[in-house]
Amino acid sequence: MVFSPPLDAGDVVESILESGTDALLLCPSPVGEVFVGLGRGGVRLVRRADVPAEEFAACYRRRFGRLLRWADDARLGRMVSAALAGEGVVPVDISHTTSFQRRVLEVVSGIPRGEVRPYSWVAREAGSPRATRAVGNVMASNPVPLIIPCHRVVRNDGSTGNYAFGSPIKVRLLEDEGVPVSEISRTPYVATPTTGVFCHATCHHARRIKPENRRPFRSAQEAVAAGYRPCRVCRPAV
């Protein structure tokens, strides 16, 4: 079945010229069942399945100008479900975003499972260090949450902040990945005098610091003022 919302005269012409349809999946995920729309370039849209499929298809068509057809490829469904769970990789298509949004989403896609980064870090890595607030807006409108893990972006003070699926779900997702949420909300950075380096508290190098050598900091500026230099791996934004 192809979902086709009501069309006006212009839309009818457009629909006649359509060269095909995109794929629609209903997949399990850490936030419950979600609808997933996929085009030739990869996953384009992910939304919770708390509305009828026809409504998701109508939203998809307005956004991408494409109709959706239920996919019957079990292997594709397994691949997408694994990516939603953070246990696999699937291509994504974010070509309909602006260049700034695309840069931000590409940066966020590289945040490792079990780690978090603040908005200021994402802004700097995306080449716009003053655009912290704009980064938050991009996170709020992320077209493919979970696959591009915007839940791994936190406020600059280490608190988790808002999330499209709700703040409690964001906390649960992070805790399920092994992020010490309560710890990073107090001290998002940690240093060690043995190397003179400070990291984001969830950096895999920071996790290897022995308890007696851990020096917590509330900000990167505090760590620098104390004489520590930024980790070259997690690259804290100063």
XYZ file of N, CA and C in Angstrom:
714
model
N 0.842 -1.194 0.000
C 0.000 0.000 0.000
C 0.873 1.238 0.000
N 0.554 2.196 -0.869
C 1.253 3.468 -0.904
C 0.408 4.494 -0.190
N 0.977 5.197 0.768
C 0.267 6.235 1.479
C 0.336 7.512 0.677
N -0.796 8.097 0.354
C -0.820 9.338 -0.412
C -1.839 10.278 0.202
N -1.403 11.299 0.898
C -2.320 12.259 1.507
C -3.065 13.032 0.426
N -4.170 13.713 0.764
C -4.936 14.466 -0.217
C -4.061 15.442 -0.993
N -4.271 15.538 -2.306
C -3.459 16.368 -3.173
C -4.283 17.494 -3.784
N -3.640 18.627 -4.016
C -4.296 19.657 -4.804
C -3.857 19.473 -6.251
N -4.299 20.357 -7.171
C -4.023 20.175 -8.598
C -2.531 20.109 -8.889
N -1.756 21.015 -8.246
C -0.309 21.013 -8.467
C 0.331 19.744 -7.978
N -0.185 19.234 -6.846
C 0.379 18.006 -6.306
C 0.081 16.807 -7.204
N -1.076 16.829 -7.849
C -1.429 15.724 -8.735
C -0.405 15.598 -9.853
N -0.047 16.743 -10.450
C 0.949 16.729 -11.517
C 2.270 16.200 -10.982
N 2.637 16.681 -9.795
C 3.893 16.243 -9.204
C 3.888 14.749 -8.944
N 2.747 14.226 -8.458
C 2.683 12.807 -8.147
C 2.777 11.954 -9.400
N 2.254 12.449 -10.505
C 2.334 11.708 -11.761
C 3.779 11.597 -12.213
N 4.576 12.648 -11.907
C 5.960 12.681 -12.338
C 6.889 11.928 -11.387
N 6.347 11.468 -10.252
C 7.183 10.753 -9.297
C 7.791 9.519 -9.950
N 9.087 9.320 -9.725
C 9.772 8.187 -10.346
C 9.712 6.934 -9.485
N 9.129 7.007 -8.327
C 9.049 5.845 -7.453
C 8.650 6.262 -6.060
N 8.862 5.362 -5.117
C 8.501 5.628 -3.734
C 9.679 5.337 -2.822
N 9.627 5.915 -1.626
C 10.614 5.611 -0.602
C 10.059 4.524 0.313
N 10.925 3.996 1.164
C 10.553 2.860 2.006
C 10.102 3.301 3.388
N 9.117 2.619 3.917
C 8.596 2.873 5.261
C 8.791 1.634 6.113
N 9.351 1.821 7.292
C 9.552 0.738 8.241
C 8.933 1.089 9.583
N 8.484 0.095 10.293
C 8.092 0.225 11.696
C 9.081 -0.614 12.491
N 9.903 0.058 13.312
C 11.014 -0.629 13.978
C 10.960 -0.466 15.482
N 11.428 -1.486 16.219
C 11.614 -1.311 17.663
C 12.820 -0.413 17.900
N 12.802 0.304 19.012
C 13.914 1.185 19.355
C 13.950 1.358 20.867
N 15.005 1.979 21.397
C 15.060 2.218 22.840
C 13.969 3.155 23.352
N 13.272 3.852 22.469
C 12.191 4.748 22.908
C 10.830 4.192 22.524
N 10.763 2.925 22.151
C 9.526 2.317 21.684
C 9.520 2.218 20.168
N 8.409 1.780 19.605
C 8.336 1.631 18.154
C 8.418 2.984 17.460
N 9.132 3.022 16.355
C 9.275 4.254 15.584
C 9.018 3.968 14.113
N 8.517 4.986 13.415
C 8.437 4.935 11.963
C 9.759 5.436 11.406
N 10.206 4.802 10.349
C 11.444 5.198 9.687
C 11.181 5.324 8.194
N 11.515 6.487 7.618
C 11.403 6.698 6.188
C 12.785 6.687 5.559
N 12.960 5.893 4.502
C 14.256 5.752 3.854
C 14.164 6.075 2.363
N 15.108 6.890 1.891
C 15.235 7.160 0.471
C 16.451 6.438 -0.079
N 16.805 6.736 -1.318
C 17.953 6.062 -1.935
C 19.255 6.359 -1.197
N 19.343 7.543 -0.567
C 20.576 7.910 0.127
C 20.653 7.412 1.552
N 19.579 6.827 2.077
C 19.599 6.329 3.440
C 18.392 6.806 4.234
N 18.476 6.693 5.550
C 17.372 7.080 6.434
C 17.201 8.587 6.402
N 15.962 9.030 6.202
C 15.672 10.453 6.123
C 14.893 10.978 7.313
N 14.056 10.147 7.907
C 13.185 10.641 8.977
C 12.868 9.515 9.950
N 12.955 9.830 11.246
C 12.601 8.903 12.318
C 11.659 9.621 13.264
N 10.524 9.008 13.548
C 9.556 9.583 14.478
C 8.895 8.463 15.273
N 8.516 8.741 16.511
C 7.825 7.749 17.326
C 6.507 7.375 16.664
N 6.168 6.103 16.768
C 4.946 5.598 16.138
C 3.748 5.805 17.052
N 3.541 7.049 17.464
C 2.394 7.368 18.308
C 1.301 8.085 17.520
N 1.435 8.064 16.195
C 0.421 8.596 15.286
C 0.193 7.536 14.214
N -0.925 7.608 13.465
C -1.126 6.642 12.376
C -0.019 6.741 11.330
N 0.251 5.638 10.664
C 1.282 5.621 9.623
C 0.973 6.635 8.528
N -0.313 6.826 8.240
C -0.692 7.787 7.204
C -0.247 9.206 7.560
N -0.291 9.521 8.847
C 0.131 10.857 9.274
C 1.646 11.027 9.127
N 2.384 9.994 9.471
C 3.835 10.042 9.267
C 4.152 10.177 7.778
N 3.441 9.419 6.938
C 3.672 9.477 5.497
C 3.357 10.855 4.935
N 2.304 11.483 5.456
C 1.953 12.828 4.993
C 3.046 13.826 5.362
N 3.574 13.709 6.589
C 4.681 14.572 7.031
C 5.900 14.347 6.150
N 6.186 13.094 5.866
C 7.342 12.751 5.036
C 7.191 13.348 3.641
N 5.989 13.255 3.081
C 5.779 13.762 1.727
C 5.901 15.282 1.673
N 5.374 15.972 2.685
C 5.512 17.415 2.729
C 6.981 17.826 2.807
N 7.757 17.050 3.522
C 9.155 17.407 3.764
C 10.067 17.039 2.594
N 9.805 15.891 1.966
C 10.736 15.394 0.950
C 10.119 15.253 -0.447
N 8.820 15.464 -0.547
C 8.183 15.333 -1.851
C 8.156 13.903 -2.369
N 8.122 12.934 -1.481
C 8.150 11.527 -1.878
C 7.037 10.761 -1.163
N 6.488 9.777 -1.857
C 5.523 8.871 -1.264
C 6.266 7.738 -0.562
N 5.548 7.055 0.315
C 6.137 5.945 1.059
C 5.402 4.646 0.772
N 6.149 3.562 0.732
C 5.586 2.215 0.601
C 6.209 1.332 1.680
N 5.374 0.498 2.311
C 5.908 -0.402 3.319
C 7.017 -1.256 2.735
N 8.152 -1.315 3.401
C 9.272 -2.148 2.963
C 9.064 -3.566 3.480
N 9.411 -4.538 2.648
C 9.265 -5.943 3.048
C 10.613 -6.648 3.109
N 11.670 -5.860 3.330
C 13.033 -6.395 3.391
C 13.410 -6.609 4.857
N 13.387 -7.853 5.315
C 13.660 -8.151 6.723
C 15.087 -7.763 7.105
N 16.038 -7.944 6.183
C 17.426 -7.596 6.476
C 17.566 -6.095 6.696
N 16.884 -5.307 5.883
C 16.913 -3.855 6.041
C 16.336 -3.471 7.400
N 15.244 -4.097 7.769
C 14.632 -3.810 9.068
C 15.569 -4.107 10.223
N 16.304 -5.204 10.132
C 17.247 -5.557 11.201
C 18.393 -4.544 11.268
N 18.880 -4.110 10.099
C 19.970 -3.135 10.070
C 19.551 -1.822 10.711
N 18.359 -1.354 10.360
C 17.888 -0.083 10.896
C 17.627 -0.207 12.393
N 17.041 -1.313 12.822
C 16.771 -1.515 14.247
C 18.066 -1.519 15.048
N 19.112 -2.141 14.505
C 20.410 -2.156 15.192
C 20.983 -0.751 15.296
N 20.852 0.044 14.224
C 21.355 1.421 14.249
C 20.582 2.260 15.256
N 19.292 2.053 15.360
C 18.478 2.786 16.331
C 18.907 2.467 17.762
N 19.371 1.246 17.965
C 19.807 0.820 19.298
C 21.260 1.193 19.572
N 21.908 1.864 18.601
C 23.299 2.249 18.777
C 24.256 1.094 18.627
N 23.817 0.025 17.972
C 24.632 -1.181 17.850
C 24.998 -1.487 16.400
N 24.783 -0.534 15.518
C 25.101 -0.742 14.113
C 25.116 0.585 13.387
N 25.419 0.513 12.104
C 25.510 1.713 11.276
C 24.614 1.542 10.062
N 23.933 2.587 9.701
C 23.102 2.584 8.509
C 23.273 3.940 7.825
N 23.252 4.006 6.501
C 23.398 5.305 5.829
C 22.261 6.246 6.192
N 22.574 7.532 6.306
C 21.548 8.548 6.534
C 21.609 9.575 5.415
N 20.479 10.159 5.129
C 20.385 11.186 4.094
C 19.925 12.480 4.765
N 20.866 13.410 4.974
C 20.530 14.704 5.576
C 20.762 15.822 4.562
N 20.607 15.477 3.291
C 20.866 16.441 2.225
C 19.843 17.571 2.195
N 18.699 17.383 2.850
C 17.678 18.429 2.864
C 17.876 19.439 3.992
N 18.945 19.303 4.761
C 19.228 20.268 5.821
C 20.117 21.374 5.278
N 20.252 22.454 6.044
C 21.151 23.535 5.640
C 22.596 23.093 5.849
N 23.526 23.857 5.293
C 24.931 23.482 5.436
C 25.358 23.496 6.900
N 24.868 24.464 7.685
C 25.207 24.512 9.110
C 24.618 23.309 9.833
N 23.342 23.019 9.576
C 22.716 21.871 10.214
C 23.453 20.582 9.867
N 23.852 20.476 8.631
C 24.553 19.275 8.185
C 25.891 19.122 8.913
N 26.631 20.223 9.051
C 27.908 20.162 9.757
C 27.700 19.725 11.202
N 26.700 20.295 11.844
C 26.413 19.950 13.241
C 26.044 18.477 13.366
N 25.147 18.009 12.505
C 24.700 16.620 12.577
C 25.843 15.650 12.281
N 26.725 16.035 11.381
C 27.876 15.177 11.091
C 28.814 15.093 12.298
N 28.991 16.209 12.998
C 29.815 16.201 14.211
C 29.189 15.300 15.268
N 27.896 15.463 15.480
C 27.204 14.687 16.513
C 27.223 13.195 16.193
N 27.159 12.853 14.914
C 27.159 11.436 14.540
C 28.450 10.738 14.957
N 29.507 11.508 15.197
C 30.782 10.928 15.590
C 31.006 10.811 17.084
N 30.051 11.245 17.898
C 30.210 11.120 19.352
C 30.059 9.646 19.726
N 31.063 9.043 20.356
C 31.017 7.603 20.640
C 29.915 7.238 21.635
N 29.452 6.035 21.518
C 28.495 5.491 22.479
C 29.114 5.524 23.865
N 28.331 5.954 24.848
C 28.819 6.020 26.215
C 29.549 7.302 26.557
N 29.613 8.232 25.592
C 30.259 9.516 25.842
C 29.289 10.645 25.524
N 29.534 11.821 26.121
C 28.723 13.004 25.830
C 29.645 14.169 25.521
N 29.089 15.169 24.834
C 29.810 16.396 24.531
C 28.856 17.573 24.731
N 29.365 18.713 25.188
C 28.507 19.888 25.392
C 28.220 20.624 24.089
N 27.182 21.458 24.132
C 26.797 22.242 22.954
C 27.959 23.079 22.436
N 28.736 23.650 23.349
C 29.850 24.512 22.930
C 30.885 23.722 22.140
N 31.117 22.488 22.522
C 32.067 21.637 21.805
C 31.571 21.358 20.388
N 30.294 21.027 20.280
C 29.715 20.741 18.963
C 29.811 21.975 18.066
N 29.500 23.146 18.635
C 29.570 24.381 17.858
C 30.980 24.608 17.334
N 31.971 24.415 18.190
C 33.352 24.629 17.760
C 33.760 23.612 16.699
N 33.435 22.343 16.930
C 33.804 21.298 15.975
C 33.123 21.505 14.626
N 31.947 22.141 14.635
C 31.212 22.407 13.393
C 31.697 23.672 12.697
N 32.677 24.353 13.308
C 33.249 25.538 12.688
C 32.551 26.833 13.028
N 31.620 26.809 14.002
C 30.893 28.016 14.409
C 30.894 28.109 15.929
N 32.025 28.453 16.536
C 32.157 28.380 17.996
C 31.194 29.261 18.778
N 30.639 30.286 18.155
C 29.692 31.161 18.868
C 28.237 30.703 18.709
N 28.020 29.617 18.025
C 26.654 29.208 17.673
C 26.088 28.153 18.616
N 26.395 28.267 19.904
C 25.927 27.266 20.864
C 24.411 27.138 20.875
N 23.713 28.271 20.886
C 22.247 28.225 20.914
C 21.699 27.608 19.629
N 22.329 27.933 18.508
C 21.879 27.376 17.226
C 22.066 25.865 17.202
N 23.118 25.374 17.846
C 23.329 23.929 17.937
C 22.159 23.278 18.665
N 21.694 23.922 19.730
C 20.539 23.398 20.453
C 19.319 23.292 19.567
N 19.119 24.275 18.689
C 17.989 24.239 17.763
C 18.127 23.092 16.774
N 19.344 22.838 16.319
C 19.567 21.718 15.398
C 19.262 20.397 16.099
N 19.667 20.279 17.353
C 19.371 19.056 18.094
C 17.871 18.843 18.221
N 17.140 19.925 18.453
C 15.691 19.820 18.622
C 14.994 19.391 17.344
N 15.598 19.701 16.189
C 14.965 19.375 14.907
C 15.678 18.238 14.177
N 16.530 17.506 14.878
C 17.247 16.384 14.278
C 16.256 15.450 13.574
N 16.377 15.251 12.250
C 15.411 14.416 11.543
C 15.564 12.931 11.821
N 16.740 12.524 12.304
C 16.984 11.089 12.513
C 17.538 10.824 13.911
N 16.775 11.149 14.972
C 17.253 10.898 16.332
C 17.553 9.417 16.532
N 18.413 9.138 17.492
C 18.929 7.817 17.814
C 19.999 7.394 16.805
N 19.708 7.496 15.502
C 20.716 7.140 14.509
C 21.815 8.197 14.501
N 21.438 9.474 14.485
C 22.385 10.540 14.820
C 22.101 10.877 16.274
N 23.001 10.513 17.193
C 22.686 10.470 18.628
C 22.693 11.828 19.325
N 21.700 12.641 19.054
C 21.638 13.957 19.688
C 21.436 13.857 21.193
N 21.043 12.673 21.689
C 20.916 12.511 23.149
C 22.275 12.554 23.831
N 23.363 12.452 23.060
C 24.707 12.515 23.633
C 25.252 13.939 23.694
N 24.424 14.914 23.389
C 24.823 16.321 23.502
C 24.144 16.900 24.735
N 24.942 17.472 25.628
C 24.421 17.972 26.898
C 24.719 19.464 27.033
N 24.170 20.059 28.066
C 24.436 21.471 28.312
C 25.895 21.675 28.713
N 26.335 22.900 28.608
C 27.742 23.192 28.884
C 28.128 22.957 30.340
N 27.154 22.943 31.243
C 27.459 22.685 32.653
C 27.387 21.194 32.989
N 27.143 20.353 31.978
C 27.088 18.915 32.202
C 25.705 18.363 32.445
N 24.708 19.219 32.702
C 23.346 18.728 32.883
C 22.800 18.264 31.536
N 21.851 17.333 31.581
C 21.436 16.671 30.339
C 20.654 17.569 29.395
N 19.808 18.455 29.924
C 19.058 19.343 29.053
C 17.848 18.671 28.429
N 17.285 19.314 27.420
C 16.054 18.844 26.796
C 16.332 17.767 25.751
N 15.235 17.116 25.314
C 15.342 16.066 24.313
C 13.997 15.922 23.623
N 14.029 15.604 22.334
C 12.795 15.509 21.552
C 11.823 14.482 22.127
N 12.345 13.399 22.706
C 11.500 12.356 23.267
C 11.279 12.537 24.768
N 11.752 13.660 25.317
C 11.581 13.934 26.735
C 12.869 13.752 27.518
N 13.081 14.637 28.495
C 14.312 14.597 29.293
C 14.514 13.284 30.047
N 13.448 12.690 30.648
C 13.661 11.411 31.348
C 14.169 10.314 30.414
N 13.693 10.306 29.179
C 14.154 9.296 28.224
C 15.610 9.549 27.867
N 16.002 10.823 27.759
C 17.400 11.140 27.478
C 18.295 10.609 28.585
N 17.899 10.811 29.825
C 18.681 10.313 30.962
C 18.787 8.789 30.893
N 17.671 8.132 30.598
C 17.684 6.664 30.529
C 18.590 6.163 29.411
N 18.524 6.811 28.250
C 19.375 6.404 27.131
C 20.850 6.511 27.504
N 21.206 7.628 28.148
C 22.606 7.828 28.532
C 23.040 6.822 29.596
N 22.187 6.599 30.580
C 22.539 5.642 31.635
C 22.669 4.227 31.067
N 21.810 3.891 30.100
C 21.907 2.577 29.464
C 23.227 2.415 28.703
N 23.808 3.541 28.275
C 25.093 3.501 27.580
C 26.275 3.573 28.544
N 25.970 3.675 29.833
C 27.033 3.703 30.833
C 27.516 5.091 31.202
N 26.773 6.127 30.827
C 27.166 7.498 31.172
C 26.764 7.791 32.614
N 27.697 8.238 33.451
C 27.371 8.587 34.840
C 26.702 9.962 34.895
N 25.420 10.001 34.628
C 24.700 11.262 34.440
C 24.831 12.190 35.644
N 24.645 11.676 36.842
C 24.695 12.538 38.026
C 26.106 13.092 38.236
N 27.124 12.321 37.894
C 28.508 12.771 38.069
C 28.846 13.908 37.107
N 28.503 13.745 35.843
C 28.883 14.778 34.868
C 28.090 16.056 35.060
N 26.923 15.955 35.701
C 26.154 17.174 35.954
C 26.822 18.041 37.019
N 27.700 17.418 37.825
C 28.433 18.170 38.840
C 29.825 18.559 38.355
N 30.495 17.613 37.705
C 31.874 17.851 37.247
C 32.044 17.238 35.854
N 31.738 17.998 34.818
C 31.802 17.457 33.452
C 33.205 17.253 32.910
N 34.223 17.712 33.647
C 35.614 17.550 33.196
C 36.439 16.908 34.302
N 37.459 16.176 33.895
C 38.341 15.548 34.878
C 39.770 15.594 34.351
N 40.710 15.819 35.259
C 42.125 15.912 34.891
C 42.946 14.955 35.742
N 44.193 14.768 35.327
C 45.119 13.966 36.122
C 46.487 14.632 36.140
N 47.085 14.744 37.302
C 48.417 15.357 37.393
C 49.519 14.478 36.800
N 49.224 13.214 36.557
C 50.261 12.331 36.008
C 50.607 12.681 34.571
N 49.653 13.260 33.837
C 49.905 13.662 32.447
C 49.737 15.161 32.241
N 49.074 15.845 33.196
C 48.800 17.269 33.037
C 47.714 17.556 32.032
N 46.865 16.545 31.766
C 45.826 16.660 30.751
C 44.445 16.596 31.403
N 43.478 17.335 30.822
C 42.087 17.197 31.269
C 41.219 16.791 30.096
N 40.143 16.067 30.412
C 39.242 15.499 29.402
C 37.793 15.783 29.767
N 36.903 15.535 28.796
C 35.502 15.375 29.149
C 35.424 14.150 30.064
N 34.566 14.212 31.054
C 34.528 13.140 32.053
C 34.186 11.782 31.468
N 33.516 11.765 30.295
C 33.152 10.482 29.692
C 34.144 10.016 28.638
N 35.170 10.793 28.362
C 36.210 10.390 27.406
C 36.805 9.047 27.856
N 37.100 8.168 26.927
C 37.613 6.853 27.338
C 38.960 6.973 28.038
N 39.718 8.022 27.765
C 40.973 8.238 28.492
C 40.688 8.638 29.951
N 39.662 9.464 30.143
C 39.310 9.889 31.501
C 38.859 8.712 32.352
N 38.200 7.749 31.742
C 37.714 6.596 32.494
C 38.860 5.728 33.007
N 40.042 5.888 32.421
C 41.193 5.070 32.823
C 42.006 5.715 33.943
N 41.654 6.947 34.322
C 42.396 7.629 35.382
C 42.091 6.951 36.733
N 43.114 6.645 37.475
C 42.923 6.018 38.781
C 42.233 7.003 39.737
N 41.381 6.486 40.618
C 40.625 7.363 41.530
C 41.494 8.363 42.276
N 42.660 7.934 42.733
C 43.506 8.844 43.514
C 44.118 9.955 42.654
N 44.065 9.798 41.327
C 44.640 10.810 40.435
C 43.586 11.684 39.752
N 42.335 11.474 40.071
C 41.264 12.222 39.400
C 41.111 13.618 40.021
N 41.086 14.631 39.165
C 40.888 16.000 39.609
C 39.666 16.558 38.856
N 38.511 16.665 39.512
C 37.291 17.106 38.827
C 37.249 18.620 38.647
N 36.614 19.047 37.570
C 36.432 20.475 37.282
C 35.032 20.709 36.715
N 34.503 21.881 37.055
C 33.170 22.226 36.572
C 33.211 22.848 35.180
N 34.361 23.320 34.739
C 34.456 23.909 33.410
C 35.860 23.688 32.851
N 35.965 23.789 31.533
C 37.269 23.675 30.885
C 38.161 24.837 31.295
N 37.564 26.004 31.478
C 38.337 27.184 31.882
C 39.002 26.965 33.240
N 38.274 26.343 34.162
C 38.841 26.059 35.475
C 40.035 25.123 35.356
N 39.914 24.124 34.494
C 41.006 23.163 34.323
C 42.240 23.837 33.742
N 42.037 24.707 32.765
C 43.158 25.426 32.159
C 43.811 26.349 33.193
N 42.971 27.045 33.972
C 43.499 27.955 34.995
C 44.322 27.207 36.041
N 43.993 25.906 36.227
C 44.730 25.093 37.198
C 46.004 24.502 36.593
N 46.256 24.819 35.332
C 47.494 24.381 34.705
C 47.411 23.145 33.838
N 46.194 22.663 33.573
C 46.039 21.467 32.744
C 45.803 21.853 31.278
N 46.200 20.972 30.376
C 46.001 21.215 28.945
C 44.941 20.246 28.412
N 44.230 20.631 27.339
C 43.137 19.799 26.816
C 43.630 18.483 26.222
N 42.843 17.454 26.402
C 43.087 16.149 25.789
C 43.044 16.284 24.269
N 43.963 15.634 23.589
C 44.004 15.713 22.125
C 42.995 14.779 21.464
N 42.395 13.910 22.246
C 41.412 12.973 21.706
C 40.002 13.544 21.786
N 39.574 13.950 22.990
C 38.215 14.475 23.137
C 38.152 15.983 22.938
N 39.298 16.660 22.916
C 39.426 18.072 22.529
C 38.405 18.986 23.237
N 38.476 19.102 24.563
C 37.547 19.994 25.260
C 37.621 21.420 24.709
N 36.469 22.057 24.583
C 36.421 23.443 24.086
C 36.706 24.397 25.224
N 37.682 25.248 25.041
C 38.075 26.218 26.085
C 37.583 27.591 25.674
